[in-house]
Amino acid sequence: MLRPMPPTDSLFLLAETREQPMHVGSLQLYVPPDGATALDVRAMFESAMQEDHVAPLFQRRPKRSVTTLGQWAWETDAHFDLEHHVRRSALPQPGRVLELLALGSRLHSTLLDRKRPLWEMHLIEGLEDGRYAAYFKVHHSLVDGVSALRLLNRMMSPDPNERDMPPPWAMPPRRRKQRDGASNPLADGAREAVHLLGDVAGLGPALARTLSRAMREQTAPISLSAPKSMFNVPITGARRFAAQSWPMERIRRIGKASDSTVNDVVLAMCAGALRSYLLGMDALPDAPLIAMVPVSLHGEDAGSGDGGNAVGTVMCNLATHLPHAAERLAAINRSMADGKEALKSMTPTQILLMSAIGMTPLAVLPLLGLTGSVRPPFNLVISNVPGPREPLYWNGARLDGLYPLSIPMEGQALNITCTSYSNEIAFGLTGCRRTVPHLQRLLGFLDDELVALEDGAGI
Amino acid sequence: MLRPMPPTDSLFLLAETREQPMHVGSLQLYVPPDGATALDVRAMFESAMQEDHVAPLFQRRPKRSVTTLGQWAWETDAHFDLEHHVRRSALPQPGRVLELLALGSRLHSTLLDRKRPLWEMHLIEGLEDGRYAAYFKVHHSLVDGVSALRLLNRMMSPDPNERDMPPPWAMPPRRRKQRDGASNPLADGAREAVHLLGDVAGLGPALARTLSRAMREQTAPISLSAPKSMFNVPITGARRFAAQSWPMERIRRIGKASDSTVNDVVLAMCAGALRSYLLGMDALPDAPLIAMVPVSLHGEDAGSGDGGNAVGTVMCNLATHLPHAAERLAAINRSMADGKEALKSMTPTQILLMSAIGMTPLAVLPLLGLTGSVRPPFNLVISNVPGPREPLYWNGARLDGLYPLSIPMEGQALNITCTSYSNEIAFGLTGCRRTVPHLQRLLGFLDDELVALEDGAGI
């Protein structure tokens, strides 16, 4: 049986190329339960595979044929093969996080098989520290990045003694009632906007025209002039991924001392790190970099996990031309406040249009012809996705880290996605391997910048 | 600097799709030198990486642009990045050959990055038996399967004490003088045919027309009517690979007792195994399967490593409708003899045309429109590539096994490639994961068939 595919979902299939795979991913680290080993965690996943229960969404594959009038639709895969989707891998010695990130980079570089449901889960053993890892990969046409993280959160429990918990592929991803209590206005808002648009505007080309017009008209009040940068060039298919976590408390303290939000401080860390990285490559533009930042309009802070339903996208001036960390933070705080003020003056429908663009921006841009301009509309996307606040467990294995992998695109070679979990915030940097060399240096620069911001705030 | 790409090479780029990657591969097993471990073999490869010498062919990437008039050309990759091409992997526990084949299947399923030189080498640790493994993958537009195997042979030495030997990526693949003395008429003949055709017929479409005409005219005397089978359907992108070796002596003994060639016995093993497999799937066609088999015309036996320059392609009746192993072998022997006789009546140019089709058949077929017919021109390709006859070493590590991975294609879901090495013959079975389920069963059936052939020959 064929089900129609919402047009915004099919855009991710249409925009996908060899150089621009359209899947999101996440890397998870698990600490085995007391008395158990990493291989016991593997055995738990393998035992879950025997159950053979798979949520309908994860049994769906895309199909386009004469009978669908050339449009993409979903159909249930009659020959679903769980072993194709759940795979066992191992790290080469010495099995440090370095080897894990290298494997994650490679797994994130390859295209999903379109003849099958568009997801894979890789179970990864061989970490020297005794932890177990998993990489989960899902096509953006099936689940967006925020929903994918949510899905993983939902399969967890705050109770270390809970057992008989299903694996991620058995979880229906869009269930509204959440086990962990974290809400995700961004995802909900974008889904709704997308469906609204789908209803109103019909299929692909018409939708693209609508979004294009909305983009030009609505973003005018808050759009800034982005300089050319090394990130805004054609990309290749291989990826490099780097990730690290920092204590949320350090970021909160800087925010309090400088009257900024957590999200402002996260952006300032990125801004300073990008400045150092670009200086080192002798590639810092004179004008400040502009980041596209999805934000929540209600609630204090998009990074805190609170917020209502209204979401939007702000173009943030990262002030990378300023030499001092505290100055950059102040400029970012002003830019974000201005952007949010401008968003507040929009009608709900305008905001929904914006949010649709904000959540699905880069897949849509090529189709809108917006990438051909000399200047990029922005230099990179920095998302900060709120995650669960308390430690979570899967059948007794503690989730020790959760790192998002996102989608670099033609003209947007670097993506930064942050996600909070428990008392930490994880930065996931996904870049084109060729266009963004030495990506891992950014981790050191993020750390330097956090210290500089603490100094600047007198901490 | 751009170099023109021979049209037959560019056909492999043109014919490539997500479901039909056009790379060949090989899986190698190494026994560490006395007193050394598998990780020492890894260290040898890593040390070779430090040398940073890469043969020009392996620094070439494909390029197609306005300046090449839309044709594919080769250019040297100015940002060549050896770490992208040579990667370290590990097997999950328990690290049996089963886990190695699963990893090989997965590595063989993913597309190469076209923005870079079209090859990868994966160094694989974690085999429980103490051996070390490597998987080498190269695009058919760069090197054909036979040349790729030759390349690996050439990097080896029969001398276990030789050191300072270069890695495969440092070897120029087309050097005529070979270290191991094995000749490969198939590859040379095909290369020459291809270049002759390129000279005569010009670029792509003209070449395709020439090949198409040649195919129809020249194959008439030896073409057979192939039945529809489960292998001749559309394929998906994921692969399943299975491989195993048998002693050459067992095959030679059957050949002697039944007045057949080694190649006949290899084909008979495949025929019997395919019959059992298809019977088990309730999918055995009434009419016998037809295999396309590249052969050498001079020299006794294409499988023995001898032979001159003339090569051709024979359509072999596998006699899968006959219930007894000895009967099938006799029928295969007759079919191969008839086919070679027909080839001998052709002019050298006709044979060269045939050989070009024989070596590059399946990439060309879709372009010729030959896959649309109700009946496939043949059911599968079975190649038997002669390899080195003596044990070979790389810096003291003994090559213990060498298994070829080939290219399943649209309408040709299973490929069998055999290669001899030392006193064994390896069967490499590469199939579409969806279309050819339980591929590994064929290994057991090959073994059964070898026993049945021995029985039939009174051994």
PDB file of C-alpha atoms in Angstrom, chain B residues 47-248:
ATOM      1  CA  SER B  47      54.617   2.767   8.088  1.00  0.00           C
ATOM      2  CA  ALA B  48      54.108   2.513   4.309  1.00  0.00           C
ATOM      3  CA  MET B  49      51.543   5.319   4.620  1.00  0.00           C
ATOM      4  CA  GLN B  50      54.203   7.553   6.127  1.00  0.00           C
ATOM      5  CA  GLU B  51      56.307   7.152   2.981  1.00  0.00           C
ATOM      6  CA  ASP B  52      53.567   9.050   1.233  1.00  0.00           C
ATOM      7  CA  HIS B  53      54.454   7.696  -2.185  1.00  0.00           C
ATOM      8  CA  VAL B  54      51.356   7.172  -4.331  1.00  0.00           C
ATOM      9  CA  ALA B  55      51.352   5.967  -7.929  1.00  0.00           C
ATOM     10  CA  PRO B  56      50.040   8.614 -10.345  1.00  0.00           C
ATOM     11  CA  LEU B  57      47.098   6.414 -11.348  1.00  0.00           C
ATOM     12  CA  PHE B  58      45.896   6.396  -7.742  1.00  0.00           C
ATOM     13  CA  GLN B  59      46.068  10.168  -7.527  1.00  0.00           C
ATOM     14  CA  ARG B  60      43.699  10.639 -10.459  1.00  0.00           C
ATOM     15  CA  ARG B  61      40.129  11.667 -10.021  1.00  0.00           C
ATOM     16  CA  PRO B  62      37.400  11.867 -12.640  1.00  0.00           C
ATOM     17  CA  LYS B  63      36.280  15.287 -13.780  1.00  0.00           C
ATOM     18  CA  ARG B  64      33.530  16.366 -16.118  1.00  0.00           C
ATOM     19  CA  SER B  65      32.871  20.018 -16.818  1.00  0.00           C
ATOM     20  CA  VAL B  66      32.247  22.591 -19.466  1.00  0.00           C
ATOM     21  CA  THR B  67      35.951  22.615 -20.304  1.00  0.00           C
ATOM     22  CA  THR B  68      35.869  18.852 -21.002  1.00  0.00           C
ATOM     23  CA  LEU B  69      32.821  19.374 -23.244  1.00  0.00           C
ATOM     24  CA  GLY B  70      30.770  17.299 -20.831  1.00  0.00           C
ATOM     25  CA  GLN B  71      33.012  14.240 -21.289  1.00  0.00           C
ATOM     26  CA  TRP B  72      34.689  12.507 -18.369  1.00  0.00           C
ATOM     27  CA  ALA B  73      38.415  13.135 -18.061  1.00  0.00           C
ATOM     28  CA  TRP B  74      41.089  12.384 -15.453  1.00  0.00           C
ATOM     29  CA  GLU B  75      42.857  15.009 -13.412  1.00  0.00           C
ATOM     30  CA  THR B  76      45.416  14.754 -10.632  1.00  0.00           C
ATOM     31  CA  ASP B  77      43.841  15.487  -7.256  1.00  0.00           C
ATOM     32  CA  ALA B  78      45.729  18.523  -5.980  1.00  0.00           C
ATOM     33  CA  HIS B  79      44.555  17.882  -2.412  1.00  0.00           C
ATOM     34  CA  PHE B  80      45.245  14.158  -2.324  1.00  0.00           C
ATOM     35  CA  ASP B  81      44.584  12.847   1.183  1.00  0.00           C
ATOM     36  CA  LEU B  82      45.991   9.350   1.765  1.00  0.00           C
ATOM     37  CA  GLU B  83      44.180   9.029   5.094  1.00  0.00           C
ATOM     38  CA  HIS B  84      40.873   9.236   3.280  1.00  0.00           C
ATOM     39  CA  HIS B  85      41.834   6.283   1.099  1.00  0.00           C
ATOM     40  CA  VAL B  86      43.540   3.976   3.612  1.00  0.00           C
ATOM     41  CA  ARG B  87      41.340   3.245   6.609  1.00  0.00           C
ATOM     42  CA  ARG B  88      41.538   1.084   9.692  1.00  0.00           C
ATOM     43  CA  SER B  89      38.673  -1.190  10.627  1.00  0.00           C
ATOM     44  CA  ALA B  90      38.101  -3.994  13.092  1.00  0.00           C
ATOM     45  CA  LEU B  91      35.850  -7.032  13.312  1.00  0.00           C
ATOM     46  CA  PRO B  92      33.286  -7.410  16.075  1.00  0.00           C
ATOM     47  CA  GLN B  93      33.814 -10.433  18.287  1.00  0.00           C
ATOM     48  CA  PRO B  94      34.281 -13.333  17.868  1.00  0.00           C
ATOM     49  CA  GLY B  95      36.136 -12.216  14.729  1.00  0.00           C
ATOM     50  CA  ARG B  96      35.494 -15.253  12.553  1.00  0.00           C
ATOM     51  CA  VAL B  97      35.597 -15.317   8.759  1.00  0.00           C
ATOM     52  CA  LEU B  98      31.818 -14.846   8.986  1.00  0.00           C
ATOM     53  CA  GLU B  99      32.313 -11.382  10.521  1.00  0.00           C
ATOM     54  CA  LEU B 100      34.981 -10.616   7.911  1.00  0.00           C
ATOM     55  CA  LEU B 101      32.651 -11.488   5.039  1.00  0.00           C
ATOM     56  CA  ALA B 102      29.902  -9.355   6.602  1.00  0.00           C
ATOM     57  CA  LEU B 103      32.272  -6.386   6.788  1.00  0.00           C
ATOM     58  CA  GLY B 104      33.469  -7.026   3.233  1.00  0.00           C
ATOM     59  CA  SER B 105      29.855  -7.112   2.038  1.00  0.00           C
ATOM     60  CA  ARG B 106      29.172  -3.757   3.638  1.00  0.00           C
ATOM     61  CA  LEU B 107      32.349  -2.081   2.442  1.00  0.00           C
ATOM     62  CA  HIS B 108      31.625  -3.345  -1.066  1.00  0.00           C
ATOM     63  CA  SER B 109      28.110  -1.828  -0.986  1.00  0.00           C
ATOM     64  CA  THR B 110      29.030   1.848  -0.676  1.00  0.00           C
ATOM     65  CA  LEU B 111      29.846   4.212  -3.514  1.00  0.00           C
ATOM     66  CA  LEU B 112      33.315   5.706  -3.890  1.00  0.00           C
ATOM     67  CA  ASP B 113      33.623   9.495  -3.572  1.00  0.00           C
ATOM     68  CA  ARG B 114      33.859  10.828  -7.137  1.00  0.00           C
ATOM     69  CA  LYS B 115      35.517  14.022  -5.995  1.00  0.00           C
ATOM     70  CA  ARG B 116      38.576  11.947  -5.078  1.00  0.00           C
ATOM     71  CA  PRO B 117      40.711   9.204  -6.661  1.00  0.00           C
ATOM     72  CA  LEU B 118      38.408   6.211  -6.971  1.00  0.00           C
ATOM     73  CA  TRP B 119      39.920   3.670  -4.556  1.00  0.00           C
ATOM     74  CA  GLU B 120      39.952   2.706  -0.880  1.00  0.00           C
ATOM     75  CA  MET B 121      41.964   0.230   1.132  1.00  0.00           C
ATOM     76  CA  HIS B 122      40.579  -0.995   4.447  1.00  0.00           C
ATOM     77  CA  LEU B 123      42.999  -2.531   6.932  1.00  0.00           C
ATOM     78  CA  ILE B 124      41.086  -4.991   9.071  1.00  0.00           C
ATOM     79  CA  GLU B 125      42.119  -6.294  12.472  1.00  0.00           C
ATOM     80  CA  GLY B 126      40.365  -8.521  14.987  1.00  0.00           C
ATOM     81  CA  LEU B 127      40.440 -11.944  13.303  1.00  0.00           C
ATOM     82  CA  GLU B 128      40.339 -14.533  16.066  1.00  0.00           C
ATOM     83  CA  ASP B 129      42.841 -16.775  14.283  1.00  0.00           C
ATOM     84  CA  GLY B 130      45.637 -14.188  14.430  1.00  0.00           C
ATOM     85  CA  ARG B 131      45.591 -13.349  10.727  1.00  0.00           C
ATOM     86  CA  TYR B 132      45.301  -9.823   9.374  1.00  0.00           C
ATOM     87  CA  ALA B 133      42.950  -8.819   6.554  1.00  0.00           C
ATOM     88  CA  ALA B 134      42.629  -6.082   3.993  1.00  0.00           C
ATOM     89  CA  TYR B 135      39.907  -5.103   1.561  1.00  0.00           C
ATOM     90  CA  PHE B 136      40.950  -3.195  -1.534  1.00  0.00           C
ATOM     91  CA  LYS B 137      38.320  -1.403  -3.603  1.00  0.00           C
ATOM     92  CA  VAL B 138      38.867   0.316  -6.920  1.00  0.00           C
ATOM     93  CA  HIS B 139      36.528   1.752  -9.512  1.00  0.00           C
ATOM     94  CA  HIS B 140      36.274  -0.191 -12.741  1.00  0.00           C
ATOM     95  CA  SER B 141      36.921   3.032 -14.664  1.00  0.00           C
ATOM     96  CA  LEU B 142      40.395   3.150 -13.101  1.00  0.00           C
ATOM     97  CA  VAL B 143      41.437  -0.511 -13.112  1.00  0.00           C
ATOM     98  CA  ASP B 144      39.526  -3.620 -14.136  1.00  0.00           C
ATOM     99  CA  GLY B 145      39.126  -6.545 -11.789  1.00  0.00           C
ATOM    100  CA  VAL B 146      41.869  -8.622 -13.342  1.00  0.00           C
ATOM    101  CA  SER B 147      44.339  -5.741 -13.229  1.00  0.00           C
ATOM    102  CA  ALA B 148      43.414  -5.044  -9.615  1.00  0.00           C
ATOM    103  CA  LEU B 149      44.218  -8.627  -8.642  1.00  0.00           C
ATOM    104  CA  ARG B 150      47.432  -8.437 -10.630  1.00  0.00           C
ATOM    105  CA  LEU B 151      48.377  -5.278  -8.850  1.00  0.00           C
ATOM    106  CA  LEU B 152      48.071  -7.030  -5.528  1.00  0.00           C
ATOM    107  CA  ASN B 153      50.059  -9.981  -6.801  1.00  0.00           C
ATOM    108  CA  ARG B 154      52.765  -7.714  -8.060  1.00  0.00           C
ATOM    109  CA  MET B 155      53.255  -5.989  -4.752  1.00  0.00           C
ATOM    110  CA  MET B 156      54.079  -9.413  -3.327  1.00  0.00           C
ATOM    111  CA  SER B 157      57.256 -11.457  -3.497  1.00  0.00           C
ATOM    112  CA  PRO B 158      57.850 -15.214  -3.376  1.00  0.00           C
ATOM    113  CA  ASP B 159      60.691 -14.412  -0.975  1.00  0.00           C
ATOM    114  CA  PRO B 160      59.565 -14.376   2.662  1.00  0.00           C
ATOM    115  CA  ASN B 161      62.703 -12.474   3.614  1.00  0.00           C
ATOM    116  CA  GLU B 162      62.237  -9.540   1.268  1.00  0.00           C
ATOM    117  CA  ARG B 163      61.554  -6.236   3.030  1.00  0.00           C
ATOM    118  CA  ASP B 164      61.021  -2.570   2.094  1.00  0.00           C
ATOM    119  CA  MET B 165      58.210  -3.617  -0.235  1.00  0.00           C
ATOM    120  CA  PRO B 166      55.778  -0.886  -1.290  1.00  0.00           C
ATOM    121  CA  PRO B 167      52.033  -0.957  -0.518  1.00  0.00           C
ATOM    122  CA  PRO B 168      49.507  -1.454  -3.356  1.00  0.00           C
ATOM    123  CA  TRP B 169      48.809   2.252  -3.778  1.00  0.00           C
ATOM    124  CA  ALA B 170      52.468   2.876  -4.575  1.00  0.00           C
ATOM    125  CA  MET B 171      52.503   0.311  -7.408  1.00  0.00           C
ATOM    126  CA  PRO B 172      51.929   1.461 -10.979  1.00  0.00           C
ATOM    127  CA  PRO B 173      49.202  -0.995 -12.099  1.00  0.00           C
ATOM    128  CA  ARG B 174      49.965  -1.420 -15.773  1.00  0.00           C
ATOM    129  CA  ARG B 175      53.664  -2.191 -15.704  1.00  0.00           C
ATOM    130  CA  ARG B 176      54.182  -5.013 -18.201  1.00  0.00           C
ATOM    131  CA  LYS B 177      57.011  -6.856 -16.539  1.00  0.00           C
ATOM    132  CA  GLN B 178      55.583  -8.844 -13.703  1.00  0.00           C
ATOM    133  CA  ARG B 179      57.284  -9.897 -10.585  1.00  0.00           C
ATOM    134  CA  ASP B 180      55.347 -13.108 -10.120  1.00  0.00           C
ATOM    135  CA  GLY B 181      55.405 -14.325 -13.682  1.00  0.00           C
ATOM    136  CA  ALA B 182      51.637 -14.769 -14.000  1.00  0.00           C
ATOM    137  CA  SER B 183      50.326 -13.426 -17.275  1.00  0.00           C
ATOM    138  CA  ASN B 184      46.850 -12.094 -17.793  1.00  0.00           C
ATOM    139  CA  PRO B 185      45.862 -12.247 -21.414  1.00  0.00           C
ATOM    140  CA  LEU B 186      42.284 -11.355 -20.606  1.00  0.00           C
ATOM    141  CA  ALA B 187      43.131  -8.000 -19.185  1.00  0.00           C
ATOM    142  CA  ASP B 188      45.706  -7.110 -21.786  1.00  0.00           C
ATOM    143  CA  GLY B 189      43.507  -8.193 -24.651  1.00  0.00           C
ATOM    144  CA  ALA B 190      40.559  -6.263 -23.340  1.00  0.00           C
ATOM    145  CA  ARG B 191      42.600  -3.137 -22.755  1.00  0.00           C
ATOM    146  CA  GLU B 192      43.906  -3.294 -26.283  1.00  0.00           C
ATOM    147  CA  ALA B 193      40.495  -3.941 -27.724  1.00  0.00           C
ATOM    148  CA  VAL B 194      39.164  -1.054 -25.787  1.00  0.00           C
ATOM    149  CA  HIS B 195      41.826   1.272 -27.018  1.00  0.00           C
ATOM    150  CA  LEU B 196      41.438   0.040 -30.568  1.00  0.00           C
ATOM    151  CA  LEU B 197      37.750   0.683 -30.334  1.00  0.00           C
ATOM    152  CA  GLY B 198      38.361   4.039 -28.804  1.00  0.00           C
ATOM    153  CA  ASP B 199      40.614   4.974 -31.684  1.00  0.00           C
ATOM    154  CA  VAL B 200      38.268   3.681 -34.316  1.00  0.00           C
ATOM    155  CA  ALA B 201      34.905   4.569 -33.023  1.00  0.00           C
ATOM    156  CA  GLY B 202      35.483   7.768 -31.092  1.00  0.00           C
ATOM    157  CA  LEU B 203      33.523   8.731 -28.015  1.00  0.00           C
ATOM    158  CA  GLY B 204      30.676   7.095 -26.086  1.00  0.00           C
ATOM    159  CA  PRO B 205      27.602   6.855 -28.276  1.00  0.00           C
ATOM    160  CA  ALA B 206      29.519   5.860 -31.395  1.00  0.00           C
ATOM    161  CA  LEU B 207      31.356   3.205 -29.409  1.00  0.00           C
ATOM    162  CA  ALA B 208      28.129   1.942 -27.982  1.00  0.00           C
ATOM    163  CA  ARG B 209      26.665   1.595 -31.470  1.00  0.00           C
ATOM    164  CA  THR B 210      29.720  -0.294 -32.636  1.00  0.00           C
ATOM    165  CA  LEU B 211      29.626  -2.629 -29.667  1.00  0.00           C
ATOM    166  CA  SER B 212      25.932  -3.125 -30.069  1.00  0.00           C
ATOM    167  CA  ARG B 213      26.288  -4.136 -33.705  1.00  0.00           C
ATOM    168  CA  ALA B 214      29.232  -6.363 -32.888  1.00  0.00           C
ATOM    169  CA  MET B 215      27.289  -7.983 -30.079  1.00  0.00           C
ATOM    170  CA  ARG B 216      24.378  -8.835 -32.312  1.00  0.00           C
ATOM    171  CA  GLU B 217      26.416  -9.980 -35.300  1.00  0.00           C
ATOM    172  CA  GLN B 218      29.288 -11.768 -33.677  1.00  0.00           C
ATOM    173  CA  THR B 219      27.607 -13.543 -30.856  1.00  0.00           C
ATOM    174  CA  ALA B 220      24.966 -15.078 -33.084  1.00  0.00           C
ATOM    175  CA  PRO B 221      26.915 -18.305 -33.785  1.00  0.00           C
ATOM    176  CA  ILE B 222      27.506 -18.996 -30.128  1.00  0.00           C
ATOM    177  CA  SER B 223      24.599 -17.367 -28.402  1.00  0.00           C
ATOM    178  CA  LEU B 224      22.140 -19.554 -26.577  1.00  0.00           C
ATOM    179  CA  SER B 225      18.717 -18.941 -25.257  1.00  0.00           C
ATOM    180  CA  ALA B 226      18.857 -18.055 -21.574  1.00  0.00           C
ATOM    181  CA  PRO B 227      15.767 -18.662 -19.438  1.00  0.00           C
ATOM    182  CA  LYS B 228      14.308 -16.059 -17.115  1.00  0.00           C
ATOM    183  CA  SER B 229      15.682 -16.552 -13.616  1.00  0.00           C
ATOM    184  CA  MET B 230      15.602 -14.920 -10.179  1.00  0.00           C
ATOM    185  CA  PHE B 231      19.042 -13.438 -10.932  1.00  0.00           C
ATOM    186  CA  ASN B 232      17.816 -11.433 -13.921  1.00  0.00           C
ATOM    187  CA  VAL B 233      15.756  -8.763 -12.230  1.00  0.00           C
ATOM    188  CA  PRO B 234      16.330  -5.211 -10.963  1.00  0.00           C
ATOM    189  CA  ILE B 235      18.777  -5.032  -8.061  1.00  0.00           C
ATOM    190  CA  THR B 236      19.258  -2.924  -4.926  1.00  0.00           C
ATOM    191  CA  GLY B 237      22.389  -1.216  -3.610  1.00  0.00           C
ATOM    192  CA  ALA B 238      23.345  -3.546  -0.738  1.00  0.00           C
ATOM    193  CA  ARG B 239      25.633  -6.491  -1.382  1.00  0.00           C
ATOM    194  CA  ARG B 240      26.244  -9.875   0.147  1.00  0.00           C
ATOM    195  CA  PHE B 241      29.641 -11.477  -0.362  1.00  0.00           C
ATOM    196  CA  ALA B 242      30.667 -15.064   0.279  1.00  0.00           C
ATOM    197  CA  ALA B 243      33.974 -16.734  -0.502  1.00  0.00           C
ATOM    198  CA  GLN B 244      35.813 -19.973   0.028  1.00  0.00           C
ATOM    199  CA  SER B 245      38.863 -21.815  -1.358  1.00  0.00           C
ATOM    200  CA  TRP B 246      39.309 -25.418  -2.457  1.00  0.00           C
ATOM    201  CA  PRO B 247      42.518 -27.309  -3.308  1.00  0.00           C
ATOM    202  CA  MET B 248      43.368 -26.967  -7.003  1.00  0.00           C
TER     203      MET B 248
END
